[in-house]
Coordinates of C-alpha atoms and ligand atoms in Angstrom, one line a residue:
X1 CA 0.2 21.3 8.2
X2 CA -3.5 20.9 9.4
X3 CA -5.8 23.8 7.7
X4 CA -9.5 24.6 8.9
X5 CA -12.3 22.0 10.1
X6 CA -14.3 21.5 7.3
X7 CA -17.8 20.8 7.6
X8 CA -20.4 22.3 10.5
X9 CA -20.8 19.5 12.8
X10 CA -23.5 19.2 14.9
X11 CA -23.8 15.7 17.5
X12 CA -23.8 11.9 16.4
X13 CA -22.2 12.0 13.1
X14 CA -18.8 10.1 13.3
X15 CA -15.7 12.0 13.7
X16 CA -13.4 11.2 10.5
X17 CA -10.1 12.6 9.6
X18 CA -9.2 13.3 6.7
X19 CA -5.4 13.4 5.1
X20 CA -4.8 14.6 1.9
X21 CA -1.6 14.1 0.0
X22 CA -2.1 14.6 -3.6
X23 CA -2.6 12.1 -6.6
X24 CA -4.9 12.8 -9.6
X25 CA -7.7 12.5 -6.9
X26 CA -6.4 16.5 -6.5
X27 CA -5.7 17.3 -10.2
X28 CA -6.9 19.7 -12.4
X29 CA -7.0 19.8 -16.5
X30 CA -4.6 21.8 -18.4
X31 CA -6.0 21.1 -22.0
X32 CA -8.7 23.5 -21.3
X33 CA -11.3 20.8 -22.2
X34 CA -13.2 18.2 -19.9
X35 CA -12.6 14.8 -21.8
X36 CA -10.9 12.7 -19.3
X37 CA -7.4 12.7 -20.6
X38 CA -3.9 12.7 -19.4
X39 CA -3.6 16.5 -19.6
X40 CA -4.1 17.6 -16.2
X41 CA -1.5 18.4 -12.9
X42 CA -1.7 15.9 -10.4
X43 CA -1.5 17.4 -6.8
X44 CA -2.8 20.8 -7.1
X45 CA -6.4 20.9 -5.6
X46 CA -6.0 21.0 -1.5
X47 CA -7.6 19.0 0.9
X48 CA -10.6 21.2 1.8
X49 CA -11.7 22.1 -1.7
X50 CA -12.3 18.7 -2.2
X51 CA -13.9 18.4 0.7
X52 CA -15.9 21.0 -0.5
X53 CA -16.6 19.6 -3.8
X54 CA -18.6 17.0 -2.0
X55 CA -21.3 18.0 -0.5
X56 CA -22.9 14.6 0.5
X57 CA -20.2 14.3 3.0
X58 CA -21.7 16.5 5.7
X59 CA -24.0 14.3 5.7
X60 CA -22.0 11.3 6.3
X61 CA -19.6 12.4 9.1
X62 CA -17.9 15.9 10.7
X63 CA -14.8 15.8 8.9
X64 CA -11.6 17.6 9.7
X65 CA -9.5 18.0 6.8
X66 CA -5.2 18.2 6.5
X67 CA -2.7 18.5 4.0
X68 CA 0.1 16.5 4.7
X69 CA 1.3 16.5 1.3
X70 CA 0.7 17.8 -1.8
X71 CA 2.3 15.3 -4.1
X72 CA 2.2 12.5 -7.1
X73 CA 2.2 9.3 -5.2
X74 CA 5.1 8.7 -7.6
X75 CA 7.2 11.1 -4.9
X76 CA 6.6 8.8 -2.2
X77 CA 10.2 7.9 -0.2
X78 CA 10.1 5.9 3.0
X79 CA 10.6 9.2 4.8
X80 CA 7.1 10.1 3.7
X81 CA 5.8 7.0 4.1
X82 CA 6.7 6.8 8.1
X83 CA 5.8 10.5 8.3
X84 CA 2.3 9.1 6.9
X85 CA 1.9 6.6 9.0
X86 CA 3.1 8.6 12.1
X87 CA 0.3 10.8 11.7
X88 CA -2.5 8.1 10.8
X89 CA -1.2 6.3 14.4
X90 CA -1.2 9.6 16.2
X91 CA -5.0 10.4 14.6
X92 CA -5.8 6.8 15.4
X93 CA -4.9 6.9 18.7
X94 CA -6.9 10.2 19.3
X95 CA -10.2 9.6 21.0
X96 CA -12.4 12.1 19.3
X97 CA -11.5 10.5 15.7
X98 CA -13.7 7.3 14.8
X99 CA -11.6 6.8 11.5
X100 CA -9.2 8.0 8.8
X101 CA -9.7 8.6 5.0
X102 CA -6.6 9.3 3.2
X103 CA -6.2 11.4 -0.1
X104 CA -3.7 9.5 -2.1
X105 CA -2.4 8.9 -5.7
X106 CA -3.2 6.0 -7.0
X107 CA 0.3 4.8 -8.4
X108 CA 1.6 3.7 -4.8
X109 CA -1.3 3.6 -3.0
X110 CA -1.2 -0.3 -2.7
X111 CA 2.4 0.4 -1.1
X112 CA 1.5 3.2 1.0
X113 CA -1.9 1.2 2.1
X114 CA 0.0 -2.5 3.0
X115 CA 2.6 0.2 5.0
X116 CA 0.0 1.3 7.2
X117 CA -2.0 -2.2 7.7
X118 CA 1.2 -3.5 9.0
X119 CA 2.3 -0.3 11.3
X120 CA -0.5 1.4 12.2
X121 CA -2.0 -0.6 15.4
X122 CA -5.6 0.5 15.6
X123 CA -9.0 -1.4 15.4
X124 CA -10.3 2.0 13.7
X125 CA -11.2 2.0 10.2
X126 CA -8.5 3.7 7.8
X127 CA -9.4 4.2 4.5
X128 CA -7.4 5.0 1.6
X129 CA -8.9 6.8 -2.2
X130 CA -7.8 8.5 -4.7
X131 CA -8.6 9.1 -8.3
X132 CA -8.1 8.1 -12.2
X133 CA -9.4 11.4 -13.4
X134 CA -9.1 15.1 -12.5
X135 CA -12.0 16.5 -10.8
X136 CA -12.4 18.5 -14.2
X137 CA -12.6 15.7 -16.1
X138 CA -16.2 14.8 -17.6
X139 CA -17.3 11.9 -15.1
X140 CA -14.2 12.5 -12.5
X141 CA -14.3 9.3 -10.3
X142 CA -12.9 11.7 -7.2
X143 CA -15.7 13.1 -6.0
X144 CA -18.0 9.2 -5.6
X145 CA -14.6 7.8 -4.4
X146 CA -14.2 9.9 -1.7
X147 CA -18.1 9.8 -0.7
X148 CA -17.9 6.2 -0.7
X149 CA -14.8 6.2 1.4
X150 CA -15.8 8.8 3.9
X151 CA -19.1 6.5 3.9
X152 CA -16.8 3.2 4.9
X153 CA -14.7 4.8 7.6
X154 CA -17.4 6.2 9.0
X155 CA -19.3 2.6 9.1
X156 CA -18.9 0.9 12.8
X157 CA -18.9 -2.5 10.6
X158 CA -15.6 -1.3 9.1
X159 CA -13.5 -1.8 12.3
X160 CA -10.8 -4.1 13.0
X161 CA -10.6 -5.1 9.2
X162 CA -7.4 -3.2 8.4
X163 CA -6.4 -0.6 6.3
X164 CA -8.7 -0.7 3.3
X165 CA -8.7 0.8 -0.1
X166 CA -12.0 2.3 -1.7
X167 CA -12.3 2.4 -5.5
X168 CA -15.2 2.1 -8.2
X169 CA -17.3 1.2 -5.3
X170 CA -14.9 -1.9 -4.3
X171 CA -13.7 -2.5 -0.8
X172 CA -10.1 -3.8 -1.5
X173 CA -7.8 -5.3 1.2
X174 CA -4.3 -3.4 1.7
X175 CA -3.1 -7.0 2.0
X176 CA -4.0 -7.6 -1.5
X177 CA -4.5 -4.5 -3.7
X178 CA -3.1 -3.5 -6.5
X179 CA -3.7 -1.2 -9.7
X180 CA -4.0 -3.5 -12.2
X181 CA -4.7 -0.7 -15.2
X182 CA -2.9 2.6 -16.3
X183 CA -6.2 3.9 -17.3
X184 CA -10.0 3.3 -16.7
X185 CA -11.8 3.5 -13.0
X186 CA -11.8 0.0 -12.1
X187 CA -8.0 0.4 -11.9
X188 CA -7.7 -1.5 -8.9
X189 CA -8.0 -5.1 -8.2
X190 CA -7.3 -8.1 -5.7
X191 CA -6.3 -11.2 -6.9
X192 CA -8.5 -13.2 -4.2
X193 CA -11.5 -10.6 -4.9
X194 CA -12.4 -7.2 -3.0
X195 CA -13.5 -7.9 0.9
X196 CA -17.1 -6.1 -0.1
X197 CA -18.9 -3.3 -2.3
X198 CA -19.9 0.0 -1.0
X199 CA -24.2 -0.9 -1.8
X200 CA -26.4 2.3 -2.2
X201 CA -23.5 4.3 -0.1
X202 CA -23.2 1.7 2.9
X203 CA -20.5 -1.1 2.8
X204 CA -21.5 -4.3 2.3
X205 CA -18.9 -7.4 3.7
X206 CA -18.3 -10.9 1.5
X207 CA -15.1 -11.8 3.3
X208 CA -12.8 -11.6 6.2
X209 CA -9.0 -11.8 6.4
X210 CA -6.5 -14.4 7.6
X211 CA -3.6 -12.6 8.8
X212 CA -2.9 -10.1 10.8
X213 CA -2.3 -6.8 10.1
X214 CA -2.9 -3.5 12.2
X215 CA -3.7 -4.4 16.3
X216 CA -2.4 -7.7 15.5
X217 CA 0.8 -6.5 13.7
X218 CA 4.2 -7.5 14.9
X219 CA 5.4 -3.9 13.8
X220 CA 4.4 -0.6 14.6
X221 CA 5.5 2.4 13.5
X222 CA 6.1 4.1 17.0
X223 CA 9.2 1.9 17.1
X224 CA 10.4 2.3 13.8
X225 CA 12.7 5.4 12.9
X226 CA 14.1 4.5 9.8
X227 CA 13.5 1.4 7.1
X228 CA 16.5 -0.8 6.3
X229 CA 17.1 -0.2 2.4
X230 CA 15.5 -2.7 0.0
X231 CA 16.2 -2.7 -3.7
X232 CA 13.9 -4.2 -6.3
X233 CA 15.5 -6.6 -9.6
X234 CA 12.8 -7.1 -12.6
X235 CA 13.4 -10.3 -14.2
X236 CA 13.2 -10.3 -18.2
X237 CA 15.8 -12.3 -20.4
X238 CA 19.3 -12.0 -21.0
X239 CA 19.6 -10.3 -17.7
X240 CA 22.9 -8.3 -15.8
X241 CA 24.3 -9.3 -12.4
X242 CA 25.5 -5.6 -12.2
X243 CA 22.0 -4.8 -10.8
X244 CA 22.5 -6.8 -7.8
X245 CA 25.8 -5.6 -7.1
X246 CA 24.8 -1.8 -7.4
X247 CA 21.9 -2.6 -4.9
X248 CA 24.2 -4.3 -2.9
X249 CA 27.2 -1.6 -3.3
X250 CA 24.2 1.1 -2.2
X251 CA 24.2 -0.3 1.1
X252 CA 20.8 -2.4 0.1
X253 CA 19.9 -5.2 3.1
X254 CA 17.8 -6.9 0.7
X255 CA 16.9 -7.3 -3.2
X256 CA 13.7 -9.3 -4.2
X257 CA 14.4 -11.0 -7.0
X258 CA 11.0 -10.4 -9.1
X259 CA 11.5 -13.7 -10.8
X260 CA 9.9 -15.2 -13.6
X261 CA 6.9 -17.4 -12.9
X262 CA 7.5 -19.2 -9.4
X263 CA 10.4 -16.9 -8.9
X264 CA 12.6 -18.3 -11.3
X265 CA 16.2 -17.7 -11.1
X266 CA 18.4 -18.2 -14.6
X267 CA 20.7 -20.7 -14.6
X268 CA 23.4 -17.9 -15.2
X269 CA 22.8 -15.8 -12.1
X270 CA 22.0 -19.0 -9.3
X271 CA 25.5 -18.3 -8.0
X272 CA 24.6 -14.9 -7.4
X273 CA 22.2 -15.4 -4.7
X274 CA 24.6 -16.7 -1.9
X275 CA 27.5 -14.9 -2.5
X276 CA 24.9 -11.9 -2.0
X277 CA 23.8 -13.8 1.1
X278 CA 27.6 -13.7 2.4
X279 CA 27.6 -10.2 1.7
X280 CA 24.5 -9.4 4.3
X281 CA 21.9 -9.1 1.5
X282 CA 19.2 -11.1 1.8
X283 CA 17.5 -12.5 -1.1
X284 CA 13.4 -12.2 -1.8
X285 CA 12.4 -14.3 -4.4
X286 CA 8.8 -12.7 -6.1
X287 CA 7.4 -13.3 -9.3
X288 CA 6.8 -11.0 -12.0
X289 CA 3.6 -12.8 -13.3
X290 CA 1.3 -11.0 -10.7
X291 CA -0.5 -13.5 -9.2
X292 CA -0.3 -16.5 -7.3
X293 CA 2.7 -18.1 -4.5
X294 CA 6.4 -18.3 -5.2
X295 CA 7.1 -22.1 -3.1
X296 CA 10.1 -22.7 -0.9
X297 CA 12.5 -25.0 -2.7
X298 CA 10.7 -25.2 -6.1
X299 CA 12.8 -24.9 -8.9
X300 CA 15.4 -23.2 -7.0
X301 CA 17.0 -24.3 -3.5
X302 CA 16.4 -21.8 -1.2
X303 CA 17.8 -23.5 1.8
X304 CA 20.7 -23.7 0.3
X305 CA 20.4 -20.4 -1.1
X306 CA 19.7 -18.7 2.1
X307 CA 16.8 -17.1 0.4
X308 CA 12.9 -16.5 1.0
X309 CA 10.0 -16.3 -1.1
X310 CA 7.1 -13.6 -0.8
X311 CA 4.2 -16.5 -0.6
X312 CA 2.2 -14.6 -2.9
X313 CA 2.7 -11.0 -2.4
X314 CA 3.6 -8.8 -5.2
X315 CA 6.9 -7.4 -5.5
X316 CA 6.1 -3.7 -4.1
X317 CA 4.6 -4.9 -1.2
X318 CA 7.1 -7.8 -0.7
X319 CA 10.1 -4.9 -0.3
X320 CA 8.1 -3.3 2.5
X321 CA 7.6 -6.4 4.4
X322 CA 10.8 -7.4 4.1
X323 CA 12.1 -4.0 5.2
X324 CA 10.2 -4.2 8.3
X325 CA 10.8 -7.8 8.7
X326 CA 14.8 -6.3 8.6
X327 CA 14.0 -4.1 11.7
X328 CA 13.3 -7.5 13.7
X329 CA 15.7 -10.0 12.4
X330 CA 18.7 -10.9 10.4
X331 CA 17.9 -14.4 10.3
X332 CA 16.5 -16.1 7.4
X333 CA 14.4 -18.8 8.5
X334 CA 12.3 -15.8 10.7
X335 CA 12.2 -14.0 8.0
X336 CA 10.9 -16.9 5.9
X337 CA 8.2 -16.9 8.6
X338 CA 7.4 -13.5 8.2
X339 CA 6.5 -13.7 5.0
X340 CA 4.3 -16.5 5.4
X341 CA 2.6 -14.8 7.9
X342 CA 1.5 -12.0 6.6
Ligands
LIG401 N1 -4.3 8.4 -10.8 C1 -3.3 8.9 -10.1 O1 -3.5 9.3 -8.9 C2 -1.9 8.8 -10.7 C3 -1.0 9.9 -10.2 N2 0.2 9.9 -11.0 C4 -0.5 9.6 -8.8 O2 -0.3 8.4 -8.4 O3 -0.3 10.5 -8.0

């Protein structure tokens, strides 16, 4: 649903977009007081009121505001997630948009973010925002966060970098974010540092990426209806093979293993992971510690396994990738190189 252009717009400003879905970026206090606390509704201010609540934005660019969702970020399915990222493409591809800033809680918004910097093939900046406090909350982070990322996608230096994820004046990779706190405003973090800062409302660049991601992406979401199912197995002791097996039974075509450091797998369960191989699943070993590469062949035998490990991405982000990686290949070994990849 696409509601009213939101700003006057007279000549050179850059033309953003902006897609609002929900999160706590959108909520408003119930407890009737404004100390930042967890009583407030996520999801219930729209897209051009906070728009509105900004008024340095006008400034900054002529924005045209949607809702496209009105939801936690918790509610996010895959269905939502290729509806998202079939309207960031189609907005990309647009000529009269020079970026995209999406609204967007900030539970999943690494997951949402790494979707889109893998599927969405554009050089145009696509930014994504949100919020750890309710715009009625004493010192709401909102209102800067979205100034700062309406300030980055509209910022011809932003190009061709990938989706990126503005926070507490941090510009964060999609390849690397994640939210690291359940509370304060530096919630979000990247565990080989943020690509740059937003300086005095302008971005400011410390480091490129490696791999490829948007334009350079092997996927894109124009040829992808549907994601292949991927389930997701914690590691903590004295764990259940039952897990796999419902996962599997569910029609799952691949479980990450979130392992213990390196991607351990007990003793108890190393049986597991072929049989699961002969049954079609293929087996993503993670780690649960949150940083740092799971590697090939260390303390478990993964060519004998059949299985692949996520290099260093986190376990969220490694059941995207391997989704997508599902929509190219069954085999292994490509898959292997997949992960390494990206
Ligand atoms: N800070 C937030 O946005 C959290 C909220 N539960 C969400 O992810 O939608």
């Amino acid at each position: 649903m696409t509601t009213a252009a939101s700003t006057s717009a007279p000549s050179a400003r850059p033309r953003i977009a902006l897609v609002a879905t929900g999160g706590t970026i959108a909520g408003a206090g119930t407890g009737g007081d404004a100390t930042p606390s967890a009583a407030y509704q996520s999801a219930v201010v729209t897209a051009d009121a906070l728009v509105a609540g900004v008024p340095g934005l006008a400034r900054l660019a002529d924005l045209r505001a949607e809702q496209l969702f009105q939801i936690d970020s918790a509610d996010f399915t895959d269905e939502r997630l290729l509806q998202l990222a079939r309207r960031v493409a189609a907005l990309c591809a647009q000529p009269d948009f020079d970026g995209v800033v999406i609204t967007h809680g900030t539970d999943t918004m690494e997951e949402t973010a790494y979707f889109l910097h893998l599927t969405v093939p554009t050089d145009k900046p696509v930014v994504l925002t949100g919020a750890m406090r309710p715009g009625t909350a004493l010192a709401a982070d909102g209102p800067v966060n979205l100034l700062h990322a309406v300030a980055v996608a509209a910022h011809p230096s932003s190009a061709g970098r990938g989706v990126l994820v503005v926070m507490n004046e941090q510009i964060h990779s999609a390849r690397d974010v994640a939210k690291v706190h359940a509370m304060r405003v530096d919630a979000f973090a990247s565990p080989h540092g943020a690509l740059g800062l937003v300086v005095e409302g302008t971005p400011r660049w410390y480091r490129g990426l490696t791999r490829p991601h948007t334009r350079t992406s092997e996927f894109d979401i124009a040829a992808i209806d549907t994601l292949p199912l991927v389930g997701v197995v914690a590691s903590h002791g004295n764990m259940r093979r039952e897990l796999y097996d419902a996962w599997a039974s569910a029609g799952a075509r691949a479980i990450v293993h979130v392992g213990f450091g390196g991607g351990t797998v007990p003793a108890y369960l190393q049986a597991l992971l072929p049989e699961l191989r002969d049954r079609g699943v293929q087996v993503v070993r993670a780690a649960r510690v949150g940083d740092g590469p799971v590697i090939r062949n260390a303390n478990y035998d993964d060519d004998a396994a059949g299985s692949v490990v996520v290099d260093d991405q986190n376990p969220q982000r490694a059941r995207l990738l391997a989704a997508l990686a599902l929509t190219r290949t069954q085999d292994a070994c490509e898959i292997q190189q997949v992960f390494w990849r990206y």
